[in-house]
Each structure stands twice: as C-alpha cells, then as structure tokens.
Amino acid sequence: MTLTLILTRHAKSSWGDADLDDHARPLNKRGRASAKAIGRWLASKGYMPEAVLCSDAERTRETWALIADKLVGVPKASYLRELYLADPKVMLDSLRSAEAPVVMIVAHNPGSAFMARRLVVEPHPHPKFNHYPTAATAVIEFDTDRWEDIDWDTGRVVDFVVPRELI
C-alpha cells in the first residue's frame, strides 16, 4: 500500500496590524488568491486529502478553508496547537498518529521546509523546493501501509508547486 502526504505551508499572511498577535494574523489578498489556486491545483490533479492536520493559527486555518472550498468531499480538519511553528519532529509525530491513507498537513516554516527535505530520499528539482515559499505544496508518497512506520529519508516527491506558477 502507498500512503500520501500533501504538505502545504500556509499562504501569505498580513502584517498590517502591528498589535495583532502572530498566532492571530490572517491572510492578505495575495495569500487568499494563492490558497484558492492551490485548492484548484489539488482538485485538477486529483490530490484529495482524507484527513487534514492543520496548525490552529488563523493563517493556516484560513489557508485550509480556502483550499477546501475548491475540493469536493473534504474531511473536517483537526486543528492542532502543536503544529503552530512546529519543528519537523513534532510534525512527524503528528503525522504518525494519522490513519487515513491521504493526509494533508497545513503548517508553517521553517518546519514545513525542513520536514519536506528530511522526509524524502531525493529533493524535488524545483528551485523553490528547499525554500518552501508561502503556500508551497508537495505531494509525497511512502511505500508502507502505516503512518507510524514512516521515517526520514523514506518518501518520494511525486509533485510540487508554488502558487506563483498557478496565478
């Protein structure tokens, strides 16, 4: 069996309110457009999450909502405080508890970039893969039937996109 991870960094957030706590920052106009574009891309490619693990920050929640709006039959997301600015080990631990064969994680950098690089045997050749800009999305497959068995250097990137290529 193959398991699939869709790993998305949140879309571009707003810095317009200096008094707003980081956790509460929403997306800006470009971020909202990017999240919708990622949703359309996922739908067009047939990448449909069966479970969603999402940081509980406003910008990740909003990113997921705008992506989900472009998909059909999406699951309810699990909003996890531990994914807020999480390091890759915390993200991997959250993923290992998943049960669905296709899981999406919506989180932050630098954790998302580090996780993407560490999970795969070979990085994707896209020049933005290592940087993982806002709303970057990788689709990574693992040849196993249990998430608890995945580890670093065991996946392969089957697709990768940044929103600037879609808008």
mmCIF file of C-alpha atoms in Angstrom:
data_model
loop_
_atom_site.group_PDB
_atom_site.id
_atom_site.type_symbol
_atom_site.label_atom_id
_atom_site.label_comp_id
_atom_site.label_asym_id
_atom_site.label_seq_id
_atom_site.Cartn_x
_atom_site.Cartn_y
_atom_site.Cartn_z
ATOM 1 C CA MET A 1 0.000 0.000 0.000
ATOM 2 C CA THR A 2 1.062 3.584 -0.546
ATOM 3 C CA LEU A 3 0.457 6.457 1.825
ATOM 4 C CA THR A 4 0.353 10.042 0.554
ATOM 5 C CA LEU A 5 1.208 13.242 2.373
ATOM 6 C CA ILE A 6 0.155 16.623 0.998
ATOM 7 C CA LEU A 7 2.381 19.126 2.783
ATOM 8 C CA THR A 8 1.339 22.776 2.453
ATOM 9 C CA ARG A 9 2.876 25.839 4.002
ATOM 10 C CA HIS A 10 0.268 28.471 4.869
ATOM 11 C CA ALA A 11 -0.361 31.175 2.286
ATOM 12 C CA LYS A 12 0.962 34.747 2.543
ATOM 13 C CA SER A 13 -0.192 36.424 5.732
ATOM 14 C CA SER A 14 -0.851 40.025 6.595
ATOM 15 C CA TRP A 15 1.485 42.155 8.688
ATOM 16 C CA GLY A 16 -0.926 45.113 8.522
ATOM 17 C CA ASP A 17 -1.779 45.198 12.231
ATOM 18 C CA ALA A 18 1.382 45.511 14.339
ATOM 19 C CA ASP A 19 -0.645 44.983 17.520
ATOM 20 C CA LEU A 20 -2.006 41.638 16.367
ATOM 21 C CA ASP A 21 -0.506 38.550 17.985
ATOM 22 C CA ASP A 22 1.396 36.345 15.489
ATOM 23 C CA HIS A 23 -0.995 33.452 16.086
ATOM 24 C CA ALA A 24 -3.943 35.644 15.053
ATOM 25 C CA ARG A 25 -2.521 37.042 11.782
ATOM 26 C CA PRO A 26 -4.880 36.463 8.814
ATOM 27 C CA LEU A 27 -4.013 36.024 5.157
ATOM 28 C CA ASN A 28 -3.521 39.030 2.937
ATOM 29 C CA LYS A 29 -5.119 39.432 -0.507
ATOM 30 C CA ARG A 30 -2.281 37.616 -2.287
ATOM 31 C CA GLY A 31 -2.434 34.813 0.277
ATOM 32 C CA ARG A 32 -6.145 34.296 -0.243
ATOM 33 C CA ALA A 33 -5.637 34.101 -4.017
ATOM 34 C CA SER A 34 -2.745 31.666 -3.548
ATOM 35 C CA ALA A 35 -4.714 29.351 -1.258
ATOM 36 C CA LYS A 36 -7.581 29.227 -3.768
ATOM 37 C CA ALA A 37 -5.092 28.461 -6.554
ATOM 38 C CA ILE A 38 -3.612 25.600 -4.539
ATOM 39 C CA GLY A 39 -7.109 24.225 -3.981
ATOM 40 C CA ARG A 40 -7.832 24.340 -7.714
ATOM 41 C CA TRP A 41 -4.462 22.675 -8.434
ATOM 42 C CA LEU A 42 -5.106 19.858 -5.952
ATOM 43 C CA ALA A 43 -8.562 19.278 -7.444
ATOM 44 C CA SER A 44 -7.250 19.288 -11.025
ATOM 45 C CA LYS A 45 -4.574 16.732 -10.119
ATOM 46 C CA GLY A 46 -6.932 14.526 -8.102
ATOM 47 C CA TYR A 47 -4.998 15.013 -4.851
ATOM 48 C CA MET A 48 -7.781 14.727 -2.291
ATOM 49 C CA PRO A 49 -6.929 14.625 1.401
ATOM 50 C CA GLU A 50 -8.842 12.157 3.541
ATOM 51 C CA ALA A 51 -7.579 13.713 6.782
ATOM 52 C CA VAL A 52 -6.222 17.199 7.472
ATOM 53 C CA LEU A 53 -3.845 18.156 10.279
ATOM 54 C CA CYS A 54 -3.685 21.928 10.495
ATOM 55 C CA SER A 55 -1.958 24.355 12.809
ATOM 56 C CA ASP A 56 -4.528 26.257 14.834
ATOM 57 C CA ALA A 57 -3.125 29.651 13.788
ATOM 58 C CA GLU A 58 -5.522 31.936 11.913
ATOM 59 C CA ARG A 59 -3.421 31.969 8.721
ATOM 60 C CA THR A 60 -3.249 28.157 8.487
ATOM 61 C CA ARG A 61 -6.944 27.762 9.266
ATOM 62 C CA GLU A 62 -7.789 30.320 6.579
ATOM 63 C CA THR A 63 -5.421 28.660 4.101
ATOM 64 C CA TRP A 64 -7.122 25.306 4.643
ATOM 65 C CA ALA A 65 -10.638 26.809 4.385
ATOM 66 C CA LEU A 66 -9.851 28.433 1.030
ATOM 67 C CA ILE A 67 -8.211 25.251 -0.293
ATOM 68 C CA ALA A 68 -11.110 23.110 0.935
ATOM 69 C CA ASP A 69 -13.585 25.387 -0.824
ATOM 70 C CA LYS A 70 -12.144 24.209 -4.164
ATOM 71 C CA LEU A 71 -12.314 20.492 -3.292
ATOM 72 C CA VAL A 72 -15.219 18.056 -3.162
ATOM 73 C CA GLY A 73 -15.970 15.859 -0.153
ATOM 74 C CA VAL A 74 -13.227 17.188 2.086
ATOM 75 C CA PRO A 75 -12.788 15.994 5.644
ATOM 76 C CA LYS A 76 -13.116 18.212 8.676
ATOM 77 C CA ALA A 77 -9.672 19.430 9.693
ATOM 78 C CA SER A 78 -8.059 18.667 13.029
ATOM 79 C CA TYR A 79 -6.666 21.971 14.304
ATOM 80 C CA LEU A 80 -3.594 21.225 16.394
ATOM 81 C CA ARG A 81 -1.847 23.732 18.630
ATOM 82 C CA GLU A 82 1.334 21.639 18.479
ATOM 83 C CA LEU A 83 1.647 22.362 14.739
ATOM 84 C CA TYR A 84 1.891 26.118 15.358
ATOM 85 C CA LEU A 85 5.501 26.953 14.372
ATOM 86 C CA ALA A 86 6.344 23.277 14.925
ATOM 87 C CA ASP A 87 9.698 21.736 14.210
ATOM 88 C CA PRO A 88 9.825 18.745 11.833
ATOM 89 C CA LYS A 89 9.975 16.154 14.633
ATOM 90 C CA VAL A 90 6.695 17.414 16.118
ATOM 91 C CA MET A 91 5.152 17.439 12.643
ATOM 92 C CA LEU A 92 6.332 13.867 12.012
ATOM 93 C CA ASP A 93 4.942 12.720 15.354
ATOM 94 C CA SER A 94 1.549 14.246 14.460
ATOM 95 C CA LEU A 95 1.607 12.537 11.070
ATOM 96 C CA ARG A 96 2.476 9.172 12.615
ATOM 97 C CA SER A 97 -0.820 9.259 14.510
ATOM 98 C CA ALA A 98 -2.854 9.577 11.290
ATOM 99 C CA GLU A 99 -4.977 6.730 9.994
ATOM 100 C CA ALA A 100 -6.231 7.873 6.566
ATOM 101 C CA PRO A 101 -4.162 6.913 3.505
ATOM 102 C CA VAL A 102 -4.021 10.513 2.206
ATOM 103 C CA VAL A 103 -3.168 13.139 4.826
ATOM 104 C CA MET A 104 -2.695 16.862 4.382
ATOM 105 C CA ILE A 105 -0.667 18.977 6.792
ATOM 106 C CA VAL A 106 -1.030 22.758 6.710
ATOM 107 C CA ALA A 107 1.702 24.344 8.798
ATOM 108 C CA HIS A 108 4.483 26.934 8.936
ATOM 109 C CA ASN A 109 8.109 27.476 8.002
ATOM 110 C CA PRO A 110 10.812 26.652 8.762
ATOM 111 C CA GLY A 111 9.201 23.376 9.902
ATOM 112 C CA SER A 112 7.454 22.625 6.599
ATOM 113 C CA ALA A 113 10.604 23.169 4.529
ATOM 114 C CA PHE A 114 12.755 21.104 6.866
ATOM 115 C CA MET A 115 10.174 18.324 7.017
ATOM 116 C CA ALA A 116 9.816 18.156 3.233
ATOM 117 C CA ARG A 117 13.578 17.875 2.777
ATOM 118 C CA ARG A 118 14.062 15.331 5.545
ATOM 119 C CA LEU A 119 11.183 13.041 4.544
ATOM 120 C CA VAL A 120 12.342 12.364 1.011
ATOM 121 C CA VAL A 121 15.184 10.320 -0.386
ATOM 122 C CA GLU A 122 15.752 12.879 -3.146
ATOM 123 C CA PRO A 123 14.577 16.501 -3.098
ATOM 124 C CA HIS A 124 12.335 17.707 -5.864
ATOM 125 C CA PRO A 125 14.355 19.505 -8.593
ATOM 126 C CA HIS A 126 12.171 22.622 -8.426
ATOM 127 C CA PRO A 127 14.388 25.590 -7.410
ATOM 128 C CA LYS A 128 11.896 26.625 -4.692
ATOM 129 C CA PHE A 129 11.633 23.207 -3.020
ATOM 130 C CA ASN A 130 14.301 23.858 -0.391
ATOM 131 C CA HIS A 131 12.984 27.345 0.427
ATOM 132 C CA TYR A 132 9.303 26.284 0.529
ATOM 133 C CA PRO A 133 7.702 29.707 -0.028
ATOM 134 C CA THR A 134 4.224 30.553 1.223
ATOM 135 C CA ALA A 135 1.551 28.112 0.018
ATOM 136 C CA ALA A 136 4.166 25.783 -1.473
ATOM 137 C CA THR A 137 2.695 22.298 -1.669
ATOM 138 C CA ALA A 138 4.433 18.956 -2.034
ATOM 139 C CA VAL A 139 2.831 15.582 -2.597
ATOM 140 C CA ILE A 140 4.991 12.886 -1.043
ATOM 141 C CA GLU A 141 4.385 9.136 -1.234
ATOM 142 C CA PHE A 142 5.579 6.393 1.089
ATOM 143 C CA ASP A 143 5.666 2.660 0.340
ATOM 144 C CA THR A 144 4.083 1.495 3.569
ATOM 145 C CA ASP A 145 0.605 0.944 4.932
ATOM 146 C CA ARG A 146 1.051 2.532 8.377
ATOM 147 C CA TRP A 147 1.970 6.145 9.098
ATOM 148 C CA GLU A 148 3.709 5.093 12.287
ATOM 149 C CA ASP A 149 6.299 3.299 10.124
ATOM 150 C CA ILE A 150 7.427 6.314 8.116
ATOM 151 C CA ASP A 151 10.703 7.988 8.919
ATOM 152 C CA TRP A 152 13.153 10.472 7.474
ATOM 153 C CA ASP A 153 14.525 9.647 4.006
ATOM 154 C CA THR A 154 11.723 7.221 3.148
ATOM 155 C CA GLY A 155 9.409 9.218 0.865
ATOM 156 C CA ARG A 156 9.449 10.378 -2.724
ATOM 157 C CA VAL A 157 8.117 13.647 -4.063
ATOM 158 C CA VAL A 158 5.587 12.991 -6.793
ATOM 159 C CA ASP A 159 4.576 16.617 -7.275
ATOM 160 C CA PHE A 160 5.441 20.106 -6.085
ATOM 161 C CA VAL A 161 4.042 23.537 -6.847
ATOM 162 C CA VAL A 162 4.267 27.130 -5.708
ATOM 163 C CA PRO A 163 1.288 29.439 -6.233
ATOM 164 C CA ARG A 164 3.135 31.931 -8.430
ATOM 165 C CA GLU A 165 3.098 29.234 -11.119
ATOM 166 C CA LEU A 166 -0.680 28.968 -10.875
ATOM 167 C CA ILE A 167 -1.858 32.576 -10.687
#
